[in-house]
Short mmCIF file of C-alpha atoms in Angstrom, two decimals:
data_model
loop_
_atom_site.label_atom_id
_atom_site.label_comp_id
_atom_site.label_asym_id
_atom_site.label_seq_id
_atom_site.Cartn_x
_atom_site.Cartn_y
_atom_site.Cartn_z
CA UNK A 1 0.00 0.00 0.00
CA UNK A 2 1.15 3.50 -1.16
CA UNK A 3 2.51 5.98 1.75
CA UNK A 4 0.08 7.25 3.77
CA UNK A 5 -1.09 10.80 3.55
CA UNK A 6 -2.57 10.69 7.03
CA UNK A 7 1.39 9.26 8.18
CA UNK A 8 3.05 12.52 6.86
CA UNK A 9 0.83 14.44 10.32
CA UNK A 10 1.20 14.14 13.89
CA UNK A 11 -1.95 16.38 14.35
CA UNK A 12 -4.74 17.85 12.69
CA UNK A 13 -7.25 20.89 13.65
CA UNK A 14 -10.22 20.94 12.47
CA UNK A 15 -12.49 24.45 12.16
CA UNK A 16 -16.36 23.47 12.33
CA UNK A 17 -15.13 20.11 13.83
CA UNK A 18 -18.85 19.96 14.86
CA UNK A 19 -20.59 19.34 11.63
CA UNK A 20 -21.51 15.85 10.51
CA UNK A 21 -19.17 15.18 7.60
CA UNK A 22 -16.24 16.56 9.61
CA UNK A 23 -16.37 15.06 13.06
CA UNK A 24 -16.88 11.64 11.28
CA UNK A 25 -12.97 12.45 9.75
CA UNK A 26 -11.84 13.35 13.18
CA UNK A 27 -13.06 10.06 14.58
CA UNK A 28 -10.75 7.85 11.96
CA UNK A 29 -7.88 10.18 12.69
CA UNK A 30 -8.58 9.65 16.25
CA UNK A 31 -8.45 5.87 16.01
CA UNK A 32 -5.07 6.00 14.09
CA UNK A 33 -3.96 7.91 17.43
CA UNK A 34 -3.45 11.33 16.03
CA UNK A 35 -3.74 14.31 18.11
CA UNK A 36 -6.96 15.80 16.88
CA UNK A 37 -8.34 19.29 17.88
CA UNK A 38 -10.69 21.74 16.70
CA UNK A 39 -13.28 24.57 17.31
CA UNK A 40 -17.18 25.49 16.47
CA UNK A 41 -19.17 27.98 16.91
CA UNK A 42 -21.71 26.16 19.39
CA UNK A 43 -20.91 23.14 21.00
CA UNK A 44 -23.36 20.01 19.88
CA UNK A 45 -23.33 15.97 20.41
CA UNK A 46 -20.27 15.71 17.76
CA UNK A 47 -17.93 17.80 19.57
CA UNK A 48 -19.17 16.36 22.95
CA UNK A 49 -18.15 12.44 21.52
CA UNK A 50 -15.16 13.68 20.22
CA UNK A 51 -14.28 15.29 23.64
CA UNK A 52 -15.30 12.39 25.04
CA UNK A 53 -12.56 10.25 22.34
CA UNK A 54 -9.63 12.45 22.92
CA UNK A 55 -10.22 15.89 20.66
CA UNK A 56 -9.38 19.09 22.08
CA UNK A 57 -12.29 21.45 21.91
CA UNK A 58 -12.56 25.21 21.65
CA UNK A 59 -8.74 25.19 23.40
CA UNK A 60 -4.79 25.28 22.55
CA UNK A 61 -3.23 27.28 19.88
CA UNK A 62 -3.25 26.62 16.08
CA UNK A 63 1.04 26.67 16.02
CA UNK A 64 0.28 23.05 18.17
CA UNK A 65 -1.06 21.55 14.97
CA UNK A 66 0.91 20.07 11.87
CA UNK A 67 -2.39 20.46 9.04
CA UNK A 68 -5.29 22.76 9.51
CA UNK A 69 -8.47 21.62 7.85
CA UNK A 70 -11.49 23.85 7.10
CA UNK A 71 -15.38 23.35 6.77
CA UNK A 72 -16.97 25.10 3.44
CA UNK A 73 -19.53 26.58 5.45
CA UNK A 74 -17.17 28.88 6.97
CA UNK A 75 -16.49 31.90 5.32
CA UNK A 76 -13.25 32.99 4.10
CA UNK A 77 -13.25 35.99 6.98
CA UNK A 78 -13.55 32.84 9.63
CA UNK A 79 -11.06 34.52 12.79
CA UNK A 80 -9.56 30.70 12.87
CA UNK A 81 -9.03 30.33 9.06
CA UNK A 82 -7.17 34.04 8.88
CA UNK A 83 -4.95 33.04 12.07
CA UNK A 84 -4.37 30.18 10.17
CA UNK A 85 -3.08 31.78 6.79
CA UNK A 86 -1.19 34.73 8.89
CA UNK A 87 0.91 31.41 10.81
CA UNK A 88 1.23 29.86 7.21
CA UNK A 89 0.09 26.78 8.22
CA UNK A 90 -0.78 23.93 5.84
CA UNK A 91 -4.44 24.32 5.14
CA UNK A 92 -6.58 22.10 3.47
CA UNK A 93 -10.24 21.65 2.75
CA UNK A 94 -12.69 18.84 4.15
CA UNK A 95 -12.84 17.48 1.00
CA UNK A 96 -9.56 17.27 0.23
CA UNK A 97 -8.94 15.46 3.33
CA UNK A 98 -12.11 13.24 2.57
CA UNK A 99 -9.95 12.29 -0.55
CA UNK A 100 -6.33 11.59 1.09
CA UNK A 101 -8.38 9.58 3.93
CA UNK A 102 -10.01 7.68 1.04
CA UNK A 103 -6.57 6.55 -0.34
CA UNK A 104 -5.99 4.49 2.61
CA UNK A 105 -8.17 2.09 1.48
CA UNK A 106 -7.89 -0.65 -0.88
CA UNK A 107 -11.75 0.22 -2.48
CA UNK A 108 -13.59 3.06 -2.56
CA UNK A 109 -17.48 3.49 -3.06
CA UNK A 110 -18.66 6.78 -3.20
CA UNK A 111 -22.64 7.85 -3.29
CA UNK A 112 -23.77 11.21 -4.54
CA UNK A 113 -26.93 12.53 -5.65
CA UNK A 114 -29.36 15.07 -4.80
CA UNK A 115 -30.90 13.44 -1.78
CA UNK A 116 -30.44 9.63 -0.74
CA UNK A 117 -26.97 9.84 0.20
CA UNK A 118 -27.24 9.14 3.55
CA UNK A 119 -29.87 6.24 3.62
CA UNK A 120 -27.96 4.43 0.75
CA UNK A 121 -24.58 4.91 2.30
CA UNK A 122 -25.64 3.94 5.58
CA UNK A 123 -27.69 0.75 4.29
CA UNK A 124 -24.28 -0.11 2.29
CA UNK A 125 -22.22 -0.04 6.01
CA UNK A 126 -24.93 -3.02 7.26
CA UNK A 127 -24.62 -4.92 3.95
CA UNK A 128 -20.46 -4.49 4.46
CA UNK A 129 -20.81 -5.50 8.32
CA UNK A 130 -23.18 -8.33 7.15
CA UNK A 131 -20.77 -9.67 4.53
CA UNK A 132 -17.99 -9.37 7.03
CA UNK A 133 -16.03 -7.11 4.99
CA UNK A 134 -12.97 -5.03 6.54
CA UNK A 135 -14.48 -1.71 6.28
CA UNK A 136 -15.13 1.75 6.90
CA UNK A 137 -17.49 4.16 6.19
CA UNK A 138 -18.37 8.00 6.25
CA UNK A 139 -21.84 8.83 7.29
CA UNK A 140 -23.55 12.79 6.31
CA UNK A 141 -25.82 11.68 9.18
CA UNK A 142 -26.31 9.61 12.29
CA UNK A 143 -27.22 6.17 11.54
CA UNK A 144 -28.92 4.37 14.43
CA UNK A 145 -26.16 1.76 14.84
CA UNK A 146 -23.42 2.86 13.35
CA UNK A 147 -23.20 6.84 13.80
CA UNK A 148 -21.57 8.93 11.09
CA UNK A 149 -18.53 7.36 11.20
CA UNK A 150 -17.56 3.61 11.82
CA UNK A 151 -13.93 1.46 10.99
CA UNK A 152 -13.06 -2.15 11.23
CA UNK A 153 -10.21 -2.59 8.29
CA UNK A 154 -9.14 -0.86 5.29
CA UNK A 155 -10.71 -3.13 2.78
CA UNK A 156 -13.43 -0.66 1.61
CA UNK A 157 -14.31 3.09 1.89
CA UNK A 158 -17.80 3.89 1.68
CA UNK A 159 -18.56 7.83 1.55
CA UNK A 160 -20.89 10.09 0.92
CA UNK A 161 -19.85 12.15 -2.30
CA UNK A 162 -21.38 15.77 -1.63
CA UNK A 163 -21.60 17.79 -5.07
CA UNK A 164 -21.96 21.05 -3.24
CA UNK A 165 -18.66 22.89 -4.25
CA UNK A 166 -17.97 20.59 -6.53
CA UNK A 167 -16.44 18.64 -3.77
CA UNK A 168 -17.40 15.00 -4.77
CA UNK A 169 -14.99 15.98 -8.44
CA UNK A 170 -11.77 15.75 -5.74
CA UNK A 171 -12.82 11.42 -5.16
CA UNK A 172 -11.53 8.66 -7.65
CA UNK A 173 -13.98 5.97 -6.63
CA UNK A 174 -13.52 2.97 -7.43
CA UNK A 175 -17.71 2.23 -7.54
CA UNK A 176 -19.46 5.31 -7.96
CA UNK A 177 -23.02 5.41 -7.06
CA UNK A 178 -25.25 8.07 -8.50
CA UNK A 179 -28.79 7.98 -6.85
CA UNK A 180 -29.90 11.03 -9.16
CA UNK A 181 -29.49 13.96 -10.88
CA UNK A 182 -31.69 16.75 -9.53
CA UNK A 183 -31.32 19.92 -9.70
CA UNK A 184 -29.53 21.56 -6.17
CA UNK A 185 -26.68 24.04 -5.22
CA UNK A 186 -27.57 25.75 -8.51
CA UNK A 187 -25.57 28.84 -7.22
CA UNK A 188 -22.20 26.87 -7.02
CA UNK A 189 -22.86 25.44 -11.13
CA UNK A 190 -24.74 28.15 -12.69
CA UNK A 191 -27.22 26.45 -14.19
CA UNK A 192 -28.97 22.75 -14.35
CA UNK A 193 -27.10 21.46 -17.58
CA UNK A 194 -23.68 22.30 -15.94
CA UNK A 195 -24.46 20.63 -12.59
CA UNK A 196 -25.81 17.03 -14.79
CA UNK A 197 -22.71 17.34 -16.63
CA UNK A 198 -20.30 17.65 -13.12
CA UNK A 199 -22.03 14.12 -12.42
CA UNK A 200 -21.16 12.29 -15.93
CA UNK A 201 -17.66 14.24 -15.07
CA UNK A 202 -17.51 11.93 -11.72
CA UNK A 203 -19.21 8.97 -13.09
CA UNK A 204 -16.15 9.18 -15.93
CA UNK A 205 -13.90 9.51 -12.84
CA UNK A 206 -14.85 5.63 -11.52
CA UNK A 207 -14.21 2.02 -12.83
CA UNK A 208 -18.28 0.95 -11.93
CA UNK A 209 -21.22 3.23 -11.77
CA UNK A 210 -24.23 2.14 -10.80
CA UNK A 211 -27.18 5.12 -11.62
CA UNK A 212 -30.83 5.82 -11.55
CA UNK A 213 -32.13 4.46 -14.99
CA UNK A 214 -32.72 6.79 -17.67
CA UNK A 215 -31.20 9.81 -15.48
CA UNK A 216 -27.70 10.70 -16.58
CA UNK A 217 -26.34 9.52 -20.40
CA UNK A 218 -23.63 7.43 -18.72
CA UNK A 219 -22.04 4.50 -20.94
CA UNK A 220 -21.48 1.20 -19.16
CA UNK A 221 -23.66 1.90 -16.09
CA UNK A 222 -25.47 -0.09 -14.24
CA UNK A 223 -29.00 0.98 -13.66
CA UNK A 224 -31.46 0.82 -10.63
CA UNK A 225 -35.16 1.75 -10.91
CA UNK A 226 -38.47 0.69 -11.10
CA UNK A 227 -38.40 0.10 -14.61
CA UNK A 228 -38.30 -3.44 -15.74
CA UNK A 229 -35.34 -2.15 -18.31
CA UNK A 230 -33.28 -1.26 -15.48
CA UNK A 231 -30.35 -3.67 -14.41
CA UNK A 232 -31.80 -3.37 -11.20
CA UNK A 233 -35.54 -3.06 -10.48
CA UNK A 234 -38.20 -3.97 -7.79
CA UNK A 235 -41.66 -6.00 -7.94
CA UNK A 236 -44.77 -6.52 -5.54
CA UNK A 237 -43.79 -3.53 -2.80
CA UNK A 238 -46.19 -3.49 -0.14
CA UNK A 239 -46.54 -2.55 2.85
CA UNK A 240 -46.92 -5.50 5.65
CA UNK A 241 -47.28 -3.85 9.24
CA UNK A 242 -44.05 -2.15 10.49
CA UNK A 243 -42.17 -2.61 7.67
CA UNK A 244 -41.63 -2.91 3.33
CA UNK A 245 -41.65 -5.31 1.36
CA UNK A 246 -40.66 -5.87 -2.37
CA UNK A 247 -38.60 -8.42 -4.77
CA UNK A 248 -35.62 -7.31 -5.51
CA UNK A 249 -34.74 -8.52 -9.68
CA UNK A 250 -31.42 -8.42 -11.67
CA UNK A 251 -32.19 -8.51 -14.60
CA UNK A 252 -34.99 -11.34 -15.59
CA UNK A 253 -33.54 -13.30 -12.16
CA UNK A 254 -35.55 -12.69 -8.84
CA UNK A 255 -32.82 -12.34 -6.31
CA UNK A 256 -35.11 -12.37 -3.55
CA UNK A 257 -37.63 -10.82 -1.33
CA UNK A 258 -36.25 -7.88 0.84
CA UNK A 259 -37.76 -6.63 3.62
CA UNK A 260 -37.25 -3.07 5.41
CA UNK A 261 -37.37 -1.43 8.44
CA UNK A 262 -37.72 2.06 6.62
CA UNK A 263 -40.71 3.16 4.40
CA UNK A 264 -41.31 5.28 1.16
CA UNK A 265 -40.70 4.22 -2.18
CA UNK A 266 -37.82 6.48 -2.17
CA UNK A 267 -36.13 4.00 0.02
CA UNK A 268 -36.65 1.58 -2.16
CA UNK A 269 -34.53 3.31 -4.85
CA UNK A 270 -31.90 3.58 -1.98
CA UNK A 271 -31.84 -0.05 -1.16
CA UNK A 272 -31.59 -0.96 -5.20
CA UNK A 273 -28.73 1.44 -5.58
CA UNK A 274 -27.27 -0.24 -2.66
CA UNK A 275 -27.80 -3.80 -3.69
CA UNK A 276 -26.40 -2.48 -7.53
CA UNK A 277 -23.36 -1.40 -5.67
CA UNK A 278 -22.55 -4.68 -3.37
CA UNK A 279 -23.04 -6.64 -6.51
CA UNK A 280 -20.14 -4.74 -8.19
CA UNK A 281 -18.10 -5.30 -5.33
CA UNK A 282 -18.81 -9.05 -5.00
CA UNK A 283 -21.17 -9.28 -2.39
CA UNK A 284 -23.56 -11.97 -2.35
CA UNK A 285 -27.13 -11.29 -2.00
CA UNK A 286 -27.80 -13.43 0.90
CA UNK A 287 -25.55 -11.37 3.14
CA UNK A 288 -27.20 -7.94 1.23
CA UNK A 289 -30.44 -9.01 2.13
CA UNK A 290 -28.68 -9.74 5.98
CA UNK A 291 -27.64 -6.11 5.71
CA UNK A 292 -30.78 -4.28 4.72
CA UNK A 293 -32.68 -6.37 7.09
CA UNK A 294 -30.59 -4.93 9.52
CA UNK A 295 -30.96 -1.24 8.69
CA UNK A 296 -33.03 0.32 11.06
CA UNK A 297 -32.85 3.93 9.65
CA UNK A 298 -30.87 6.68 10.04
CA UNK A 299 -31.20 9.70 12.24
CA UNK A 300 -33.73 12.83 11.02
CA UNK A 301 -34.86 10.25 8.17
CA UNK A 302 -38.67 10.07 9.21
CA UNK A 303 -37.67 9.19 12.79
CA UNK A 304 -40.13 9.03 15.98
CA UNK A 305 -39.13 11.45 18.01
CA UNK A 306 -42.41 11.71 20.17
CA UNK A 307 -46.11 12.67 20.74
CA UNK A 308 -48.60 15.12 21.23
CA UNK A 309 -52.11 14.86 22.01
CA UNK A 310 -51.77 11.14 20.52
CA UNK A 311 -50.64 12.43 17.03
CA UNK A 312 -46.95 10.77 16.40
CA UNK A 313 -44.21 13.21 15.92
CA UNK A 314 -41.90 12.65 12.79
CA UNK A 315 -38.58 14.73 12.06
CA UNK A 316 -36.92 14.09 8.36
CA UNK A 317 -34.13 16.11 7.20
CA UNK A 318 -35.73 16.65 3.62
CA UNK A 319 -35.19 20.26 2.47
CA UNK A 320 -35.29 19.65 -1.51
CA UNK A 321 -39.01 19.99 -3.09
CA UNK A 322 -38.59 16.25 -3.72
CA UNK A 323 -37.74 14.83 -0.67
CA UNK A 324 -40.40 16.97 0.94
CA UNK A 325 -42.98 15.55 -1.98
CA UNK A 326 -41.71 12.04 -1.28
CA UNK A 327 -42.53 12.34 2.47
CA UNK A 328 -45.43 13.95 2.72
CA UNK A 329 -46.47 11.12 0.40
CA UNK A 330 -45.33 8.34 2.68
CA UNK A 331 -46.43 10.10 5.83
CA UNK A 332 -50.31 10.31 3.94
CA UNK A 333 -50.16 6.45 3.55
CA UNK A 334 -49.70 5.72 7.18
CA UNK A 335 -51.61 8.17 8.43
CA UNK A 336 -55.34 7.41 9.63
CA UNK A 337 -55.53 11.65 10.32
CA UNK A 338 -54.92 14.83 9.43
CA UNK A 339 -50.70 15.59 8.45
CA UNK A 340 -49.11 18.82 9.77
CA UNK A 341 -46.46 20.07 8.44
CA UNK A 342 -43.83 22.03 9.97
CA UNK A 343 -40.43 23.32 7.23
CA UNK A 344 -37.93 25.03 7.16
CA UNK A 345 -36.40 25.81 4.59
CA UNK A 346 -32.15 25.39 4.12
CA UNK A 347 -30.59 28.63 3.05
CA UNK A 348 -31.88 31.17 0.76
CA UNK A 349 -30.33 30.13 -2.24
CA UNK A 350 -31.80 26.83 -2.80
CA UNK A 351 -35.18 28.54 -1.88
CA UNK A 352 -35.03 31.08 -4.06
CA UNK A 353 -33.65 28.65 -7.09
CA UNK A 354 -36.10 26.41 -6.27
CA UNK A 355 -39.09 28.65 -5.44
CA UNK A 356 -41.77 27.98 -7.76
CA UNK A 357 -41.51 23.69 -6.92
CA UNK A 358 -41.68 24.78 -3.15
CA UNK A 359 -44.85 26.49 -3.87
CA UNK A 360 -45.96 23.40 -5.89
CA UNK A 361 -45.44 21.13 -3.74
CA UNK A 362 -46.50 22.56 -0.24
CA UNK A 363 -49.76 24.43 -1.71
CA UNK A 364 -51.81 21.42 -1.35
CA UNK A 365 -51.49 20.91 2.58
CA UNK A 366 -53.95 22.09 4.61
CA UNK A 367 -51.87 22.34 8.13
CA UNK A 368 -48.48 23.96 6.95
CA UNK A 369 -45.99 25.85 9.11
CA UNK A 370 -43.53 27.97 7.58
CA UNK A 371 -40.58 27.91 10.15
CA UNK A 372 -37.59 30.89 9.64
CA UNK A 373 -35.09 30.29 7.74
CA UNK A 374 -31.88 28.33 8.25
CA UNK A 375 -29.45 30.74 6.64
CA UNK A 376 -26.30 28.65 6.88
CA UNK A 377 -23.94 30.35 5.58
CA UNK A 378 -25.57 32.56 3.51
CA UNK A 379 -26.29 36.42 4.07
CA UNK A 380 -30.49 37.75 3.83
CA UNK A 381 -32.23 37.78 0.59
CA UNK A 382 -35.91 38.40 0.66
CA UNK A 383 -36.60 36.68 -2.52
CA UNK A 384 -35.35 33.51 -0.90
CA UNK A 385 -36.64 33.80 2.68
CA UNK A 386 -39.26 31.73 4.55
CA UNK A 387 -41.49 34.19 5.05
CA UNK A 388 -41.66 35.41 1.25
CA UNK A 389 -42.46 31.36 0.63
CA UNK A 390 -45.17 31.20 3.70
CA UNK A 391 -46.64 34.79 2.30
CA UNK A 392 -46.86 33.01 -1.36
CA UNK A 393 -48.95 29.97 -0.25
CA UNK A 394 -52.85 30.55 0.77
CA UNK A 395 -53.17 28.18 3.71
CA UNK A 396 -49.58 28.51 5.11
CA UNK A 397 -48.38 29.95 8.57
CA UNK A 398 -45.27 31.25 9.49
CA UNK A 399 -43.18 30.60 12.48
CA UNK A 400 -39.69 32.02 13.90
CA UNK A 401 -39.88 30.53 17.07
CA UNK A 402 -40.86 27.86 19.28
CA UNK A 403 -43.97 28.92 21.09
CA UNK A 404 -44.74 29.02 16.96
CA UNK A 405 -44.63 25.83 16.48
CA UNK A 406 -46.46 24.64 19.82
CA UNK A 407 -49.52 26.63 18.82
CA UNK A 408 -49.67 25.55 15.62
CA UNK A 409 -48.60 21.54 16.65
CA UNK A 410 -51.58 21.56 19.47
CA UNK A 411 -54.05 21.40 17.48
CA UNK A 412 -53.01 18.04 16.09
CA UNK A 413 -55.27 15.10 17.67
CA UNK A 414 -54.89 10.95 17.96
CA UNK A 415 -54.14 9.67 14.60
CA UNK A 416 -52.83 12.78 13.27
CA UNK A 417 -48.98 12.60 12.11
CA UNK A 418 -47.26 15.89 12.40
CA UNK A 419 -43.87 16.34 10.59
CA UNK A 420 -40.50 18.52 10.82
CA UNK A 421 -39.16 19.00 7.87
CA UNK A 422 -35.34 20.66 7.25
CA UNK A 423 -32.11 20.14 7.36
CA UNK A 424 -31.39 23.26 9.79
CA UNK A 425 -32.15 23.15 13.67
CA UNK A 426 -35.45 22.31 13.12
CA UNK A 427 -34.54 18.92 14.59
CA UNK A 428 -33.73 20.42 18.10
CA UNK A 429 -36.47 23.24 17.78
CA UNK A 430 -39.23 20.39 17.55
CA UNK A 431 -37.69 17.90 20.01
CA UNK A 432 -38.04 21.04 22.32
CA UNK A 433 -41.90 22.06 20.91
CA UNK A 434 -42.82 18.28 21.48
CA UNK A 435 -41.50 17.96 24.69
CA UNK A 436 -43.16 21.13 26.10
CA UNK A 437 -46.54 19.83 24.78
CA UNK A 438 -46.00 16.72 26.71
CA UNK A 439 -44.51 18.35 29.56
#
């Protein structure tokens, strides 16, 4: 195996060490007994685990560290990034650590796409652990057994390939996984046709590519969908209690019938995509069908996280208009009540690129909370706010704080299903509106 990037550092610091992507990093540095430290702006669970593993938090000087590494959500005026510069320390980006870490591994599978990521990568980890494959893999999220980050061998790399920034061009997977091709981070491409072609660009990039049939004009993919044309496709999904069911076919051979612990159709694309990718890596279906029995879901994908008045309580990190389309859908179907819905929407950009299918798509409800904007790292814009959105659809409310939300959650009754919707701090916002209702 080639000379380690990760052996040429003693220690790393990491600024925004508390985000998702970037604590999972710290945690495999961590294990390879590397001093790790870092800073964020508020202190969450991440930086409490790492704490808890050995990371210095919020302390020390930057001259005690060999490689700074930054978050793109900071800004470029970020106090820690200038220090850094004026010391001229080495200073590299998340993803281009993502992509050294990567080379440590024999195999890398990488899965971008619009929305999916998560779900697919983390159902991949259980099909891995399953097969009892030396492994790690990089989470965007928490799943429910595995976190965002977990290692046992340096076999396989499974990541989540973000294409905000362009960041998932810096990977050469070996098995690159595109779950689709919709349009998001418009303001970092420019326009739809650029963004479709940065995906062929990593596609070209891998030695397999397994993608959503009839999406991208890839040569020698192999496709996933519900087509029966697709490489990939499923048969008979129903619903049977707690949990989904379907028959999962390559090609005119039924592999099998798989059953999950997750609903929506949408996850059913995920667990294709997922079963695609094994296959090209050599796993047998018996021990993919072991793994995706196993998944239990992921963190802030349509997770419990309490009731009121009866009604359950889901919180799903969708924020694009067709994730939030795809769970309203699913949360109709199990519902025997009214649906609430509480969003809020992810930076002003996207909303404002994306207006028009917000509108579209959350018109229709009749219980609909508007929550305030998660800016991000973005500055105001009107045109792209929350409250421009709420003030363009007829039966909407809007929200910007939590007494908000528990007068407009209160009203929900037993059988009702009320859902948060974002990828912001909605999360924490509602855990604290559900827990004053049942307080």
């Amino acid at each position: 195996m080639r000379f380690k990037f990760t052996d040429k550092f003693d220690s790393f610091y990491f600024i925004g060490i508390g985000g998702v992507s970037m604590s999972g990093l710290a945690k495999y540095l961590l294990s390879l007994g590397k001093k790790v430290g870092g800073s964020d702006a508020s202190p969450n669970a991440y930086t409490e685990e790492l704490a808890a593993a050995g990371a210095i938090i919020n302390e020390g000087a930057l001259n005690d560290y060999d490689l700074i590494v930054y978050t793109d959500a900071i800004k470029e005026t970020d106090l820690r990034l200038c220090e850094a510069q004026k010391l001229g320390k080495q200073i590299i980006s998340r993803g281009q650590l993502l992509y050294e870490i990567s080379r440590d591994f024999e195999t890398v599978v990488a899965v971008a796409g619009c929305h999916g990521k998560t779900t697919c990568t983390a159902m991949l980890a259980h099909i891995f652990s399953a097969a009892e494959k030396e492994f790690a893999v990089h989470i965007g999220g928490n799943d429910l057994t595995f976190s965002n980050f977990y290692y046992r061998g340096n076999e396989f790399f499974i990541t989540e390939a973000c294409e905000y920034k362009k960041n998932f061009l810096l990977l050469e997977p070996d098995i690159a996984v595109i779950l689709n091709s919709e349009p998001d981070h418009i303001e970092c491409y420019g326009s739809e046709a650029a963004l479709k072609q940065a995906y062929i660009e990593f596609a070209d990039r891998a030695e397999a590519v397994v993608s959503l049939y009839c999406d991208l004009p890839i040569k020698n993919s192999v496709s996933f969908g519900f087509d029966k044309s697709a490489r990939y496709y499923a048969k008979n999904i129903r619903v049977c209690g707690d949990d989904l069911t379907f028959v999962a076919c390559e090609g005119e051979t039924e592999l099998g019938v798989v059953k999950l612990k997750v609903h929506g159709k949408h996850n059913v694309l995920n667990a294709l995509a997922a079963i695609a990718a094994a296959r090209a890596a050599g796993i047998g279906f018996d021990a993919i069908n072991k793994g995706l029995g196993e998944f239990i879901g992921v963190e802030r994908r349509f997770e419990k996280i309490g009731e009121v008045n009866g009604a359950v309580c889901i919180a799903d990190y969708a924020h694009h208009p067709n994730e939030l389309r795809a769970v309203i859908r699913t949360a109709k179907k199990l519902s025997s009540g009214k649906v609430f819905v509480v969003f809020q929407p992810h930076t002003y950009s996207r909303t404002k690129s994306l207006f028009k299918e917000f509108v579209k798509v959350l018109s229709p409800l009749n219980n609909l909370l508007i929550y305030k904007t998660f800016a991000a790292r973005e500055y105001f814009d009107d045109a792209g706010s929350a409250l421009t959105l709420s003030q363009s659809i007829k039966k909407s409310r809007y929200g910007d704080d939590v007494k908000d939300l528990t007068a407009f959650i209160s009203g929900a009754e037993e059988g009702d299903t009320v859902l948060f919707l974002g990828a912001g701090d909605i999360y924490n916002i509602a855990k604290k509106a559900v827990e004053l209702l049942q307080d």
